[in-house]
């Protein structure tokens, strides 16, 4: 799996939870009050946030009927008994620290339908010697109530479900202090009520070599402290970290998770993802953005509480003089596409509370990033509308349908009924932390590009049906349109030619 570079830099070039107590009462400012408010649903999410790491659920104290018992005193007992047992066997791991053979490639290779259930205090420890815990291609494996720690998977690889087998269920597990990704993902995988903590690169890397992942469920997990290896600095601009990273996932429900204090982005969907539902999560205090949705399609993002994100990366960019509006929700070359089957034909962002993040929502499109362009950092990938990347070339790309279909477009994004709260005294910032943005760069590259000049900037701003409306703004918000040089006040943002945030209100003082 090749890493795919984050491309924000191209724009510049041409903790305890506190319950929300504020309501969505009418605020002074232009526009009518929004029809709906988000505080009630977000507060409900806040109260039920998944505090899995502090209070993990306990597994059965006695072996389930018919289970094979695994002895922690016998090194390699789990792998050996898995090998000698038939498919659909249940293994019960006794309390204690279980170990594999000391060979770096020693691992458990489940058979179809195997179940691994940990007793209270059962730990599978790689001791910084073994690379992988559970691997192979067997389907429908279950891992529950087990701590998996101390494995040293290489970068971009994972410890649990290393080979991205399908139909796995991982629940009530603690996957912590591993190198690489704590967990990989396959089709129909269910990841429920787990603690994914302090892993070197990702909590989970939802990537399947040579195929798409479908029907992924990520529900009720605590995802905290991941990217301890600080890989974005080791591989500058790699785009290879996150609490969770999703690649080429078609159909994902991401709900009820607590995603916090990760060293980088919280949730990051990158490269031809489609049909996502991201709801009822608390995403907070991540060093980078809370959510990035990049060169992907069709998503619903609703009823999330998003706060105190992007303080580290946003501040770092501002202090370096970068004028790009780095935001806490970043939609990059992604949009609604009715020709791609999903539960929605747009990206809809609504009924969320965003409080004291480094800036708000940025919709961005890189005019130089399209199929077959050297500026496409997701090298080798094309849009879901063009199967043969080679078709996106001169002269055909300059005419319909390829002119439209060879480009990942930020289009049909509907942002409404959200509450944006900003108090600069909390962030300790004076500028560049207060922006909502809709923009593109000036197209320059390569020389055969049909998207040169302001074509893409004009399109994303006024032609591609991107719309803010019926939101509540508390604090001194500014708005960026078309390119980084156009910083607008609320009135300019609402009037011609931008005509954004109809029905929204802004109180510039209430946020501090």
GROMACS .gro file of C-alpha atoms in nm:
model
  512
    1UNK     CA    1   0.000   0.000   0.000
    2UNK     CA    2   0.151   0.330  -0.103
    3UNK     CA    3   0.109   0.639   0.110
    4UNK     CA    4  -0.089   0.921  -0.043
    5UNK     CA    5   0.023   1.272   0.026
    6UNK     CA    6  -0.186   1.531   0.195
    7UNK     CA    7  -0.214   1.820  -0.045
    8UNK     CA    8  -0.311   2.116   0.170
    9UNK     CA    9   0.032   2.266   0.102
   10UNK     CA   10  -0.056   2.298  -0.266
   11UNK     CA   11  -0.308   2.565  -0.176
   12UNK     CA   12  -0.040   2.790  -0.036
   13UNK     CA   13   0.183   2.745  -0.332
   14UNK     CA   14  -0.010   2.941  -0.670
   15UNK     CA   15  -0.975   1.575   2.923
   16UNK     CA   16  -1.295   1.525   3.077
   17UNK     CA   17  -1.606   1.609   2.878
   18UNK     CA   18  -1.813   1.905   2.988
   19UNK     CA   19  -2.182   1.892   2.900
   20UNK     CA   20  -2.303   2.159   2.662
   21UNK     CA   21  -2.527   2.401   2.845
   22UNK     CA   22  -2.593   2.661   2.579
   23UNK     CA   23  -2.918   2.657   2.388
   24UNK     CA   24  -2.990   2.773   2.036
   25UNK     CA   25  -3.178   3.083   2.135
   26UNK     CA   26  -3.220   3.357   1.879
   27UNK     CA   27  -2.904   3.553   1.811
   28UNK     CA   28  -2.874   3.905   1.680
   29UNK     CA   29  -2.750   3.956   1.328
   30UNK     CA   30  -2.863   3.930   0.969
   31UNK     CA   31  -3.105   3.664   0.856
   32UNK     CA   32  -3.388   3.468   1.014
   33UNK     CA   33  -3.342   3.216   1.292
   34UNK     CA   34  -3.273   2.860   1.166
   35UNK     CA   35  -3.566   2.623   1.152
   36UNK     CA   36  -3.390   2.358   1.362
   37UNK     CA   37  -3.124   2.358   1.632
   38UNK     CA   38  -2.856   2.106   1.713
   39UNK     CA   39  -2.788   2.142   2.083
   40UNK     CA   40  -3.042   1.888   2.208
   41UNK     CA   41  -2.916   1.602   1.995
   42UNK     CA   42  -2.550   1.688   2.048
   43UNK     CA   43  -2.594   1.710   2.425
   44UNK     CA   44  -2.757   1.368   2.423
   45UNK     CA   45  -2.457   1.231   2.236
   46UNK     CA   46  -2.225   1.402   2.482
   47UNK     CA   47  -2.382   1.231   2.781
   48UNK     CA   48  -2.360   0.885   2.630
   49UNK     CA   49  -2.009   0.913   2.487
   50UNK     CA   50  -1.814   0.589   2.470
   51UNK     CA   51  -1.573   0.595   2.767
   52UNK     CA   52  -1.451   0.248   2.679
   53UNK     CA   53  -1.085   0.278   2.777
   54UNK     CA   54  -1.151   0.375   3.138
   55UNK     CA   55  -1.424   0.115   3.190
   56UNK     CA   56  -1.375  -0.179   2.954
   57UNK     CA   57  -1.642  -0.446   2.960
   58UNK     CA   58  -1.536  -0.771   3.123
   59UNK     CA   59  -1.544  -1.100   2.940
   60UNK     CA   60  -1.679  -1.428   3.081
   61UNK     CA   61  -1.505  -1.547   3.398
   62UNK     CA   62  -1.565  -1.910   3.298
   63UNK     CA   63  -1.509  -2.081   2.965
   64UNK     CA   64  -1.821  -2.083   2.744
   65UNK     CA   65  -1.969  -2.423   2.678
   66UNK     CA   66  -1.760  -2.617   2.427
   67UNK     CA   67  -1.477  -2.361   2.421
   68UNK     CA   68  -1.110  -2.453   2.395
   69UNK     CA   69  -0.923  -2.307   2.691
   70UNK     CA   70  -0.597  -2.124   2.622
   71UNK     CA   71  -0.327  -2.122   2.892
   72UNK     CA   72  -0.117  -1.804   2.932
   73UNK     CA   73   0.164  -2.006   3.091
   74UNK     CA   74   0.226  -2.194   2.766
   75UNK     CA   75   0.407  -1.978   2.510
   76UNK     CA   76   0.240  -2.011   2.170
   77UNK     CA   77  -0.062  -2.197   2.308
   78UNK     CA   78  -0.316  -1.978   2.127
   79UNK     CA   79  -0.159  -2.017   1.782
   80UNK     CA   80  -0.102  -2.391   1.831
   81UNK     CA   81  -0.456  -2.466   1.946
   82UNK     CA   82  -0.599  -2.255   1.663
   83UNK     CA   83  -0.397  -2.460   1.414
   84UNK     CA   84  -0.510  -2.794   1.557
   85UNK     CA   85  -0.881  -2.707   1.595
   86UNK     CA   86  -1.151  -2.713   1.327
   87UNK     CA   87  -1.326  -2.404   1.191
   88UNK     CA   88  -1.597  -2.241   1.402
   89UNK     CA   89  -1.414  -2.310   1.728
   90UNK     CA   90  -1.452  -2.082   2.030
   91UNK     CA   91  -1.130  -2.013   2.223
   92UNK     CA   92  -1.141  -1.880   2.577
   93UNK     CA   93  -0.823  -1.709   2.693
   94UNK     CA   94  -0.763  -1.744   3.065
   95UNK     CA   95  -0.668  -1.439   3.274
   96UNK     CA   96  -0.304  -1.344   3.233
   97UNK     CA   97  -0.053  -1.240   2.970
   98UNK     CA   98  -0.057  -1.465   2.663
   99UNK     CA   99   0.247  -1.477   2.436
  100UNK     CA  100   0.327  -1.602   2.089
  101UNK     CA  101   0.652  -1.768   1.992
  102UNK     CA  102   0.934  -1.512   1.988
  103UNK     CA  103   0.977  -1.521   1.610
  104UNK     CA  104   0.877  -1.185   1.459
  105UNK     CA  105   0.636  -1.355   1.216
  106UNK     CA  106   0.467  -1.575   1.477
  107UNK     CA  107   0.094  -1.500   1.461
  108UNK     CA  108  -0.251  -1.652   1.506
  109UNK     CA  109  -0.411  -1.769   1.180
  110UNK     CA  110  -0.783  -1.819   1.250
  111UNK     CA  111  -1.011  -2.049   1.057
  112UNK     CA  112  -1.355  -1.949   0.929
  113UNK     CA  113  -1.596  -1.866   1.208
  114UNK     CA  114  -1.344  -1.890   1.492
  115UNK     CA  115  -1.419  -1.689   1.807
  116UNK     CA  116  -1.159  -1.558   2.052
  117UNK     CA  117  -1.303  -1.451   2.387
  118UNK     CA  118  -1.091  -1.313   2.669
  119UNK     CA  119  -1.155  -1.370   3.038
  120UNK     CA  120  -1.121  -1.067   3.266
  121UNK     CA  121  -0.753  -0.970   3.255
  122UNK     CA  122  -0.666  -1.167   2.941
  123UNK     CA  123  -0.392  -0.995   2.739
  124UNK     CA  124  -0.223  -1.101   2.416
  125UNK     CA  125   0.118  -0.932   2.429
  126UNK     CA  126   0.357  -0.909   2.134
  127UNK     CA  127   0.636  -0.795   2.368
  128UNK     CA  128   0.769  -0.568   2.090
  129UNK     CA  129   0.888  -0.887   1.914
  130UNK     CA  130   0.590  -1.011   1.711
  131UNK     CA  131   0.462  -0.808   1.418
  132UNK     CA  132   0.106  -0.939   1.393
  133UNK     CA  133  -0.151  -1.080   1.632
  134UNK     CA  134  -0.433  -1.213   1.411
  135UNK     CA  135  -0.383  -1.259   1.035
  136UNK     CA  136  -0.494  -1.466   0.737
  137UNK     CA  137  -0.797  -1.461   0.508
  138UNK     CA  138  -1.054  -1.661   0.708
  139UNK     CA  139  -1.396  -1.498   0.717
  140UNK     CA  140  -1.637  -1.426   1.000
  141UNK     CA  141  -1.388  -1.430   1.287
  142UNK     CA  142  -1.484  -1.275   1.621
  143UNK     CA  143  -1.248  -1.121   1.876
  144UNK     CA  144  -1.394  -0.997   2.202
  145UNK     CA  145  -1.303  -0.890   2.557
  146UNK     CA  146  -0.931  -0.918   2.485
  147UNK     CA  147  -0.643  -0.674   2.520
  148UNK     CA  148  -0.396  -0.684   2.229
  149UNK     CA  149  -0.079  -0.486   2.284
  150UNK     CA  150   0.292  -0.458   2.218
  151UNK     CA  151   0.299  -0.570   1.853
  152UNK     CA  152   0.529  -0.402   1.602
  153UNK     CA  153   0.356  -0.401   1.264
  154UNK     CA  154   0.544  -0.212   0.990
  155UNK     CA  155   0.406   0.123   0.870
  156UNK     CA  156   0.071   0.100   0.688
  157UNK     CA  157   0.016  -0.254   0.818
  158UNK     CA  158  -0.200  -0.369   1.108
  159UNK     CA  159  -0.192  -0.597   1.409
  160UNK     CA  160  -0.548  -0.735   1.424
  161UNK     CA  161  -0.700  -0.866   1.097
  162UNK     CA  162  -0.370  -0.792   0.928
  163UNK     CA  163  -0.489  -0.925   0.590
  164UNK     CA  164  -0.823  -0.738   0.587
  165UNK     CA  165  -1.036  -1.054   0.584
  166UNK     CA  166  -1.411  -1.011   0.552
  167UNK     CA  167  -1.687  -1.039   0.808
  168UNK     CA  168  -1.481  -0.997   1.124
  169UNK     CA  169  -1.639  -0.872   1.445
  170UNK     CA  170  -1.412  -0.696   1.694
  171UNK     CA  171  -1.596  -0.592   2.008
  172UNK     CA  172  -1.517  -0.499   2.369
  173UNK     CA  173  -1.146  -0.527   2.292
  174UNK     CA  174  -0.858  -0.301   2.390
  175UNK     CA  175  -0.602  -0.264   2.111
  176UNK     CA  176  -0.322  -0.045   2.239
  177UNK     CA  177   0.046   0.045   2.227
  178UNK     CA  178   0.116  -0.124   1.897
  179UNK     CA  179   0.321   0.000   1.601
  180UNK     CA  180   0.149   0.057   1.268
  181UNK     CA  181  -0.230   0.026   1.285
  182UNK     CA  182  -0.399  -0.143   1.576
  183UNK     CA  183  -0.660  -0.284   1.342
  184UNK     CA  184  -0.718  -0.334   0.970
  185UNK     CA  185  -1.061  -0.375   0.811
  186UNK     CA  186  -1.237  -0.599   0.562
  187UNK     CA  187  -1.584  -0.602   0.409
  188UNK     CA  188  -1.879  -0.631   0.649
  189UNK     CA  189  -1.651  -0.574   0.944
  190UNK     CA  190  -1.809  -0.464   1.271
  191UNK     CA  191  -1.596  -0.269   1.517
  192UNK     CA  192  -1.800  -0.210   1.831
  193UNK     CA  193  -1.729  -0.081   2.181
  194UNK     CA  194  -1.350  -0.109   2.159
  195UNK     CA  195  -1.066   0.098   2.298
  196UNK     CA  196  -0.825   0.180   2.014
  197UNK     CA  197  -0.552   0.360   2.203
  198UNK     CA  198  -0.196   0.489   2.160
  199UNK     CA  199  -0.109   0.298   1.846
  200UNK     CA  200   0.189   0.413   1.643
  201UNK     CA  201   0.014   0.514   1.320
  202UNK     CA  202  -0.364   0.450   1.320
  203UNK     CA  203  -0.623   0.318   1.559
  204UNK     CA  204  -0.770   0.148   1.252
  205UNK     CA  205  -0.656   0.149   0.890
  206UNK     CA  206  -0.962   0.061   0.678
  207UNK     CA  207  -0.771  -0.052   0.372
  208UNK     CA  208  -0.801  -0.371   0.167
  209UNK     CA  209  -0.533  -0.443  -0.090
  210UNK     CA  210  -0.683  -0.511  -0.432
  211UNK     CA  211  -1.045  -0.455  -0.336
  212UNK     CA  212  -1.311  -0.229  -0.188
  213UNK     CA  213  -1.443  -0.254   0.166
  214UNK     CA  214  -1.822  -0.263   0.187
  215UNK     CA  215  -2.064  -0.254   0.478
  216UNK     CA  216  -1.824  -0.131   0.749
  217UNK     CA  217  -1.967  -0.053   1.095
  218UNK     CA  218  -1.769   0.148   1.351
  219UNK     CA  219  -1.987   0.203   1.655
  220UNK     CA  220  -1.939   0.303   2.018
  221UNK     CA  221  -1.558   0.295   2.025
  222UNK     CA  222  -1.311   0.518   2.203
  223UNK     CA  223  -1.033   0.615   1.963
  224UNK     CA  224  -0.763   0.806   2.146
  225UNK     CA  225  -0.395   0.898   2.137
  226UNK     CA  226  -0.308   0.733   1.806
  227UNK     CA  227  -0.016   0.828   1.579
  228UNK     CA  228   0.234   0.813   1.862
  229UNK     CA  229   0.499   0.775   1.592
  230UNK     CA  230   0.416   1.122   1.453
  231UNK     CA  231   0.432   0.987   1.097
  232UNK     CA  232   0.330   1.309   0.922
  233UNK     CA  233   0.664   1.456   1.029
  234UNK     CA  234   0.862   1.145   0.944
  235UNK     CA  235   0.703   1.138   0.597
  236UNK     CA  236   0.617   1.501   0.542
  237UNK     CA  237   0.279   1.537   0.376
  238UNK     CA  238   0.219   1.161   0.362
  239UNK     CA  239  -0.147   1.171   0.465
  240UNK     CA  240  -0.080   0.842   0.643
  241UNK     CA  241  -0.220   0.889   0.994
  242UNK     CA  242  -0.541   0.935   1.187
  243UNK     CA  243  -0.754   0.797   1.462
  244UNK     CA  244  -0.911   0.604   1.173
  245UNK     CA  245  -0.820   0.625   0.803
  246UNK     CA  246  -1.065   0.498   0.540
  247UNK     CA  247  -0.957   0.405   0.185
  248UNK     CA  248  -1.198   0.300  -0.090
  249UNK     CA  249  -1.479   0.210   0.149
  250UNK     CA  250  -1.824   0.178  -0.007
  251UNK     CA  251  -2.080   0.203   0.272
  252UNK     CA  252  -1.976   0.286   0.628
  253UNK     CA  253  -2.172   0.369   0.943
  254UNK     CA  254  -1.955   0.557   1.193
  255UNK     CA  255  -2.165   0.634   1.499
  256UNK     CA  256  -2.147   0.695   1.872
  257UNK     CA  257  -1.767   0.702   1.892
  258UNK     CA  258  -1.547   0.920   2.112
  259UNK     CA  259  -1.256   1.028   1.891
  260UNK     CA  260  -1.018   1.241   2.091
  261UNK     CA  261  -0.660   1.347   2.156
  262UNK     CA  262  -0.518   1.180   1.848
  263UNK     CA  263  -0.189   1.319   1.720
  264UNK     CA  264  -0.327   1.433   1.388
  265UNK     CA  265  -0.669   1.395   1.226
  266UNK     CA  266  -0.955   1.226   1.408
  267UNK     CA  267  -1.143   1.060   1.118
  268UNK     CA  268  -1.000   1.072   0.766
  269UNK     CA  269  -1.172   0.929   0.456
  270UNK     CA  270  -0.928   0.940   0.165
  271UNK     CA  271  -0.968   0.820  -0.196
  272UNK     CA  272  -1.295   0.702  -0.350
  273UNK     CA  273  -1.494   0.641  -0.037
  274UNK     CA  274  -1.871   0.653  -0.081
  275UNK     CA  275  -2.195   0.631   0.114
  276UNK     CA  276  -2.080   0.729   0.464
  277UNK     CA  277  -2.303   0.801   0.761
  278UNK     CA  278  -2.109   0.982   1.035
  279UNK     CA  279  -2.340   1.062   1.325
  280UNK     CA  280  -2.368   1.099   1.701
  281UNK     CA  281  -1.992   1.108   1.757
  282UNK     CA  282  -1.794   1.328   1.994
  283UNK     CA  283  -1.477   1.438   1.816
  284UNK     CA  284  -1.251   1.659   2.022
  285UNK     CA  285  -0.900   1.774   2.106
  286UNK     CA  286  -0.735   1.611   1.807
  287UNK     CA  287  -0.414   1.785   1.697
  288UNK     CA  288  -0.544   1.811   1.341
  289UNK     CA  289  -0.886   1.826   1.181
  290UNK     CA  290  -1.177   1.645   1.340
  291UNK     CA  291  -1.284   1.510   1.001
  292UNK     CA  292  -1.135   1.506   0.652
  293UNK     CA  293  -1.345   1.380   0.359
  294UNK     CA  294  -1.109   1.369   0.062
  295UNK     CA  295  -1.160   1.276  -0.308
  296UNK     CA  296  -1.470   1.083  -0.205
  297UNK     CA  297  -1.847   1.085  -0.254
  298UNK     CA  298  -2.192   1.100  -0.094
  299UNK     CA  299  -2.201   1.131   0.286
  300UNK     CA  300  -2.427   1.233   0.571
  301UNK     CA  301  -2.250   1.403   0.864
  302UNK     CA  302  -2.499   1.486   1.139
  303UNK     CA  303  -2.557   1.524   1.511
  304UNK     CA  304  -2.190   1.527   1.603
  305UNK     CA  305  -2.026   1.728   1.880
  306UNK     CA  306  -1.697   1.864   1.746
  307UNK     CA  307  -1.476   2.078   1.968
  308UNK     CA  308  -1.122   2.193   2.039
  309UNK     CA  309  -0.980   2.029   1.728
  310UNK     CA  310  -0.695   2.143   1.502
  311UNK     CA  311  -0.530   2.365   1.764
  312UNK     CA  312  -0.184   2.220   1.695
  313UNK     CA  313  -0.182   2.188   1.316
  314UNK     CA  314  -0.393   2.498   1.254
  315UNK     CA  315  -0.175   2.713   1.477
  316UNK     CA  316   0.143   2.570   1.326
  317UNK     CA  317   0.027   2.664   0.975
  318UNK     CA  318  -0.080   3.012   1.080
  319UNK     CA  319   0.248   3.083   1.256
  320UNK     CA  320   0.437   2.970   0.945
  321UNK     CA  321   0.254   3.233   0.741
  322UNK     CA  322   0.037   2.989   0.546
  323UNK     CA  323  -0.281   3.167   0.440
  324UNK     CA  324  -0.483   2.854   0.364
  325UNK     CA  325  -0.799   2.818   0.579
  326UNK     CA  326  -0.712   2.495   0.762
  327UNK     CA  327  -1.041   2.388   0.914
  328UNK     CA  328  -1.172   2.134   1.159
  329UNK     CA  329  -1.404   1.980   0.897
  330UNK     CA  330  -1.222   1.967   0.564
  331UNK     CA  331  -1.403   1.856   0.247
  332UNK     CA  332  -1.142   1.820  -0.025
  333UNK     CA  333  -1.240   1.736  -0.384
  334UNK     CA  334  -1.542   1.550  -0.250
  335UNK     CA  335  -1.909   1.587  -0.322
  336UNK     CA  336  -2.245   1.442  -0.399
  337UNK     CA  337  -2.268   1.237  -0.717
  338UNK     CA  338  -2.613   1.102  -0.816
  339UNK     CA  339  -2.459   0.855  -1.063
  340UNK     CA  340  -2.288   0.666  -0.779
  341UNK     CA  341  -2.532   0.460  -0.577
  342UNK     CA  342  -2.561   0.559  -0.211
  343UNK     CA  343  -2.814   0.649   0.058
  344UNK     CA  344  -2.776   1.013  -0.041
  345UNK     CA  345  -2.670   1.194  -0.358
  346UNK     CA  346  -2.492   1.480  -0.181
  347UNK     CA  347  -2.272   1.555   0.115
  348UNK     CA  348  -2.503   1.682   0.386
  349UNK     CA  349  -2.356   1.834   0.702
  350UNK     CA  350  -2.626   1.925   0.952
  351UNK     CA  351  -2.732   1.946   1.318
  352UNK     CA  352  -2.372   1.942   1.439
  353UNK     CA  353  -2.226   2.155   1.718
  354UNK     CA  354  -1.877   2.290   1.643
  355UNK     CA  355  -1.730   2.467   1.943
  356UNK     CA  356  -1.393   2.640   1.977
  357UNK     CA  357  -1.216   2.458   1.700
  358UNK     CA  358  -0.943   2.614   1.486
  359UNK     CA  359  -1.180   2.746   1.215
  360UNK     CA  360  -1.494   2.575   1.091
  361UNK     CA  361  -1.566   2.405   0.758
  362UNK     CA  362  -1.355   2.441   0.444
  363UNK     CA  363  -1.476   2.319   0.105
  364UNK     CA  364  -1.172   2.300  -0.121
  365UNK     CA  365  -1.089   2.182  -0.470
  366UNK     CA  366  -0.738   2.159  -0.613
  367UNK     CA  367  -0.760   2.257  -0.979
  368UNK     CA  368  -0.443   2.061  -1.058
  369UNK     CA  369  -0.555   1.734  -0.899
  370UNK     CA  370  -0.741   1.511  -1.143
  371UNK     CA  371  -0.706   1.169  -1.305
  372UNK     CA  372  -0.372   1.116  -1.476
  373UNK     CA  373  -0.228   1.444  -1.351
  374UNK     CA  374   0.118   1.440  -1.192
  375UNK     CA  375  -0.037   1.659  -0.923
  376UNK     CA  376  -0.273   1.379  -0.818
  377UNK     CA  377  -0.111   1.267  -0.494
  378UNK     CA  378  -0.338   0.960  -0.490
  379UNK     CA  379  -0.121   0.830  -0.772
  380UNK     CA  380  -0.276   0.566  -0.993
  381UNK     CA  381  -0.632   0.633  -0.876
  382UNK     CA  382  -0.905   0.781  -1.091
  383UNK     CA  383  -1.257   0.896  -1.012
  384UNK     CA  384  -1.531   0.637  -0.973
  385UNK     CA  385  -1.678   0.768  -1.299
  386UNK     CA  386  -1.379   0.675  -1.518
  387UNK     CA  387  -1.254   0.316  -1.508
  388UNK     CA  388  -0.960   0.365  -1.743
  389UNK     CA  389  -0.729   0.635  -1.611
  390UNK     CA  390  -0.553   0.661  -1.947
  391UNK     CA  391  -0.868   0.812  -2.100
  392UNK     CA  392  -0.807   1.128  -1.897
  393UNK     CA  393  -0.555   1.270  -2.140
  394UNK     CA  394  -0.522   1.527  -2.413
  395UNK     CA  395  -0.729   1.592  -2.623
  396UNK     CA  396  -1.030   1.390  -2.493
  397UNK     CA  397  -1.016   1.535  -2.141
  398UNK     CA  398  -1.100   1.882  -2.271
  399UNK     CA  399  -1.445   1.770  -2.392
  400UNK     CA  400  -1.756   1.617  -2.237
  401UNK     CA  401  -1.796   1.383  -2.063
  402UNK     CA  402  -1.434   1.350  -1.953
  403UNK     CA  403  -1.392   1.720  -1.879
  404UNK     CA  404  -1.634   1.669  -1.592
  405UNK     CA  405  -1.575   1.305  -1.504
  406UNK     CA  406  -1.194   1.308  -1.479
  407UNK     CA  407  -1.206   1.555  -1.191
  408UNK     CA  408  -1.296   1.490  -0.831
  409UNK     CA  409  -1.539   1.774  -0.764
  410UNK     CA  410  -1.647   1.946  -0.447
  411UNK     CA  411  -2.012   1.974  -0.538
  412UNK     CA  412  -2.361   1.932  -0.389
  413UNK     CA  413  -2.243   1.999  -0.035
  414UNK     CA  414  -2.531   2.112   0.188
  415UNK     CA  415  -2.431   2.266   0.523
  416UNK     CA  416  -2.729   2.360   0.738
  417UNK     CA  417  -2.875   2.379   1.088
  418UNK     CA  418  -2.536   2.365   1.257
  419UNK     CA  419  -2.416   2.571   1.552
  420UNK     CA  420  -2.068   2.726   1.523
  421UNK     CA  421  -1.924   2.870   1.845
  422UNK     CA  422  -1.591   3.053   1.858
  423UNK     CA  423  -1.423   3.224   2.153
  424UNK     CA  424  -1.077   3.338   2.048
  425UNK     CA  425  -0.971   3.383   2.410
  426UNK     CA  426  -1.016   3.009   2.458
  427UNK     CA  427  -0.806   2.927   2.152
  428UNK     CA  428  -0.558   3.203   2.237
  429UNK     CA  429  -0.546   3.319   1.877
  430UNK     CA  430  -0.575   3.655   1.708
  431UNK     CA  431  -0.620   3.555   1.344
  432UNK     CA  432  -0.669   3.267   1.100
  433UNK     CA  433  -0.867   3.057   1.349
  434UNK     CA  434  -1.204   3.208   1.259
  435UNK     CA  435  -1.277   3.108   0.900
  436UNK     CA  436  -1.542   2.928   0.700
  437UNK     CA  437  -1.425   2.875   0.342
  438UNK     CA  438  -1.529   2.782  -0.012
  439UNK     CA  439  -1.237   2.800  -0.253
  440UNK     CA  440  -0.995   2.657  -0.506
  441UNK     CA  441  -0.649   2.740  -0.634
  442UNK     CA  442  -0.556   2.892  -0.968
  443UNK     CA  443  -0.502   2.606  -1.211
  444UNK     CA  444  -0.148   2.591  -1.349
  445UNK     CA  445  -0.033   2.232  -1.395
  446UNK     CA  446   0.033   2.018  -1.599
  447UNK     CA  447   0.066   2.203  -1.930
  448UNK     CA  448  -0.211   1.991  -2.092
  449UNK     CA  449  -0.460   2.057  -1.813
  450UNK     CA  450  -0.801   2.186  -1.928
  451UNK     CA  451  -0.861   2.331  -1.579
  452UNK     CA  452  -0.614   2.618  -1.586
  453UNK     CA  453  -0.687   2.963  -1.450
  454UNK     CA  454  -0.995   3.036  -1.241
  455UNK     CA  455  -1.224   2.776  -1.398
  456UNK     CA  456  -1.234   2.549  -1.094
  457UNK     CA  457  -1.247   2.838  -0.847
  458UNK     CA  458  -1.548   2.981  -1.030
  459UNK     CA  459  -1.713   2.640  -1.044
  460UNK     CA  460  -1.678   2.548  -0.679
  461UNK     CA  461  -1.790   2.893  -0.566
  462UNK     CA  462  -2.098   2.952  -0.779
  463UNK     CA  463  -2.173   2.657  -1.009
  464UNK     CA  464  -2.143   2.331  -0.816
  465UNK     CA  465  -2.436   2.370  -0.576
  466UNK     CA  466  -2.239   2.413  -0.255
  467UNK     CA  467  -2.460   2.580   0.000
  468UNK     CA  468  -2.456   2.700   0.361
  469UNK     CA  469  -2.794   2.794   0.511
  470UNK     CA  470  -2.991   2.811   0.837
  471UNK     CA  471  -2.687   2.797   1.065
  472UNK     CA  472  -2.615   2.976   1.393
  473UNK     CA  473  -2.279   3.154   1.434
  474UNK     CA  474  -2.160   3.270   1.774
  475UNK     CA  475  -1.835   3.466   1.766
  476UNK     CA  476  -1.626   3.676   1.525
  477UNK     CA  477  -1.650   3.454   1.218
  478UNK     CA  478  -1.502   3.544   0.880
  479UNK     CA  479  -1.567   3.383   0.542
  480UNK     CA  480  -1.331   3.302   0.255
  481UNK     CA  481  -1.463   3.264  -0.100
  482UNK     CA  482  -1.305   3.161  -0.431
  483UNK     CA  483  -0.943   3.206  -0.322
  484UNK     CA  484  -0.746   3.277  -0.005
  485UNK     CA  485  -0.730   3.652  -0.073
  486UNK     CA  486  -1.106   3.709  -0.051
  487UNK     CA  487  -1.189   3.734   0.318
  488UNK     CA  488  -1.549   3.843   0.369
  489UNK     CA  489  -1.769   3.959   0.651
  490UNK     CA  490  -2.106   3.795   0.709
  491UNK     CA  491  -2.296   4.044   0.496
  492UNK     CA  492  -2.063   4.003   0.198
  493UNK     CA  493  -2.085   3.624   0.232
  494UNK     CA  494  -2.466   3.642   0.220
  495UNK     CA  495  -2.498   3.872  -0.081
  496UNK     CA  496  -2.423   3.847  -0.453
  497UNK     CA  497  -2.227   3.676  -0.596
  498UNK     CA  498  -2.185   3.424  -0.313
  499UNK     CA  499  -2.535   3.421  -0.161
  500UNK     CA  500  -2.443   3.189   0.122
  501UNK     CA  501  -2.604   3.133   0.463
  502UNK     CA  502  -2.958   3.236   0.384
  503UNK     CA  503  -3.164   3.208   0.701
  504UNK     CA  504  -2.853   3.199   0.922
  505UNK     CA  505  -2.771   3.426   1.217
  506UNK     CA  506  -2.445   3.564   1.350
  507UNK     CA  507  -2.371   3.720   1.689
  508UNK     CA  508  -2.007   3.836   1.664
  509UNK     CA  509  -1.972   3.917   2.034
  510UNK     CA  510  -2.116   3.621   2.215
  511UNK     CA  511  -1.822   3.392   2.144
  512UNK     CA  512  -1.570   3.618   2.316
   0.00000   0.00000   0.00000
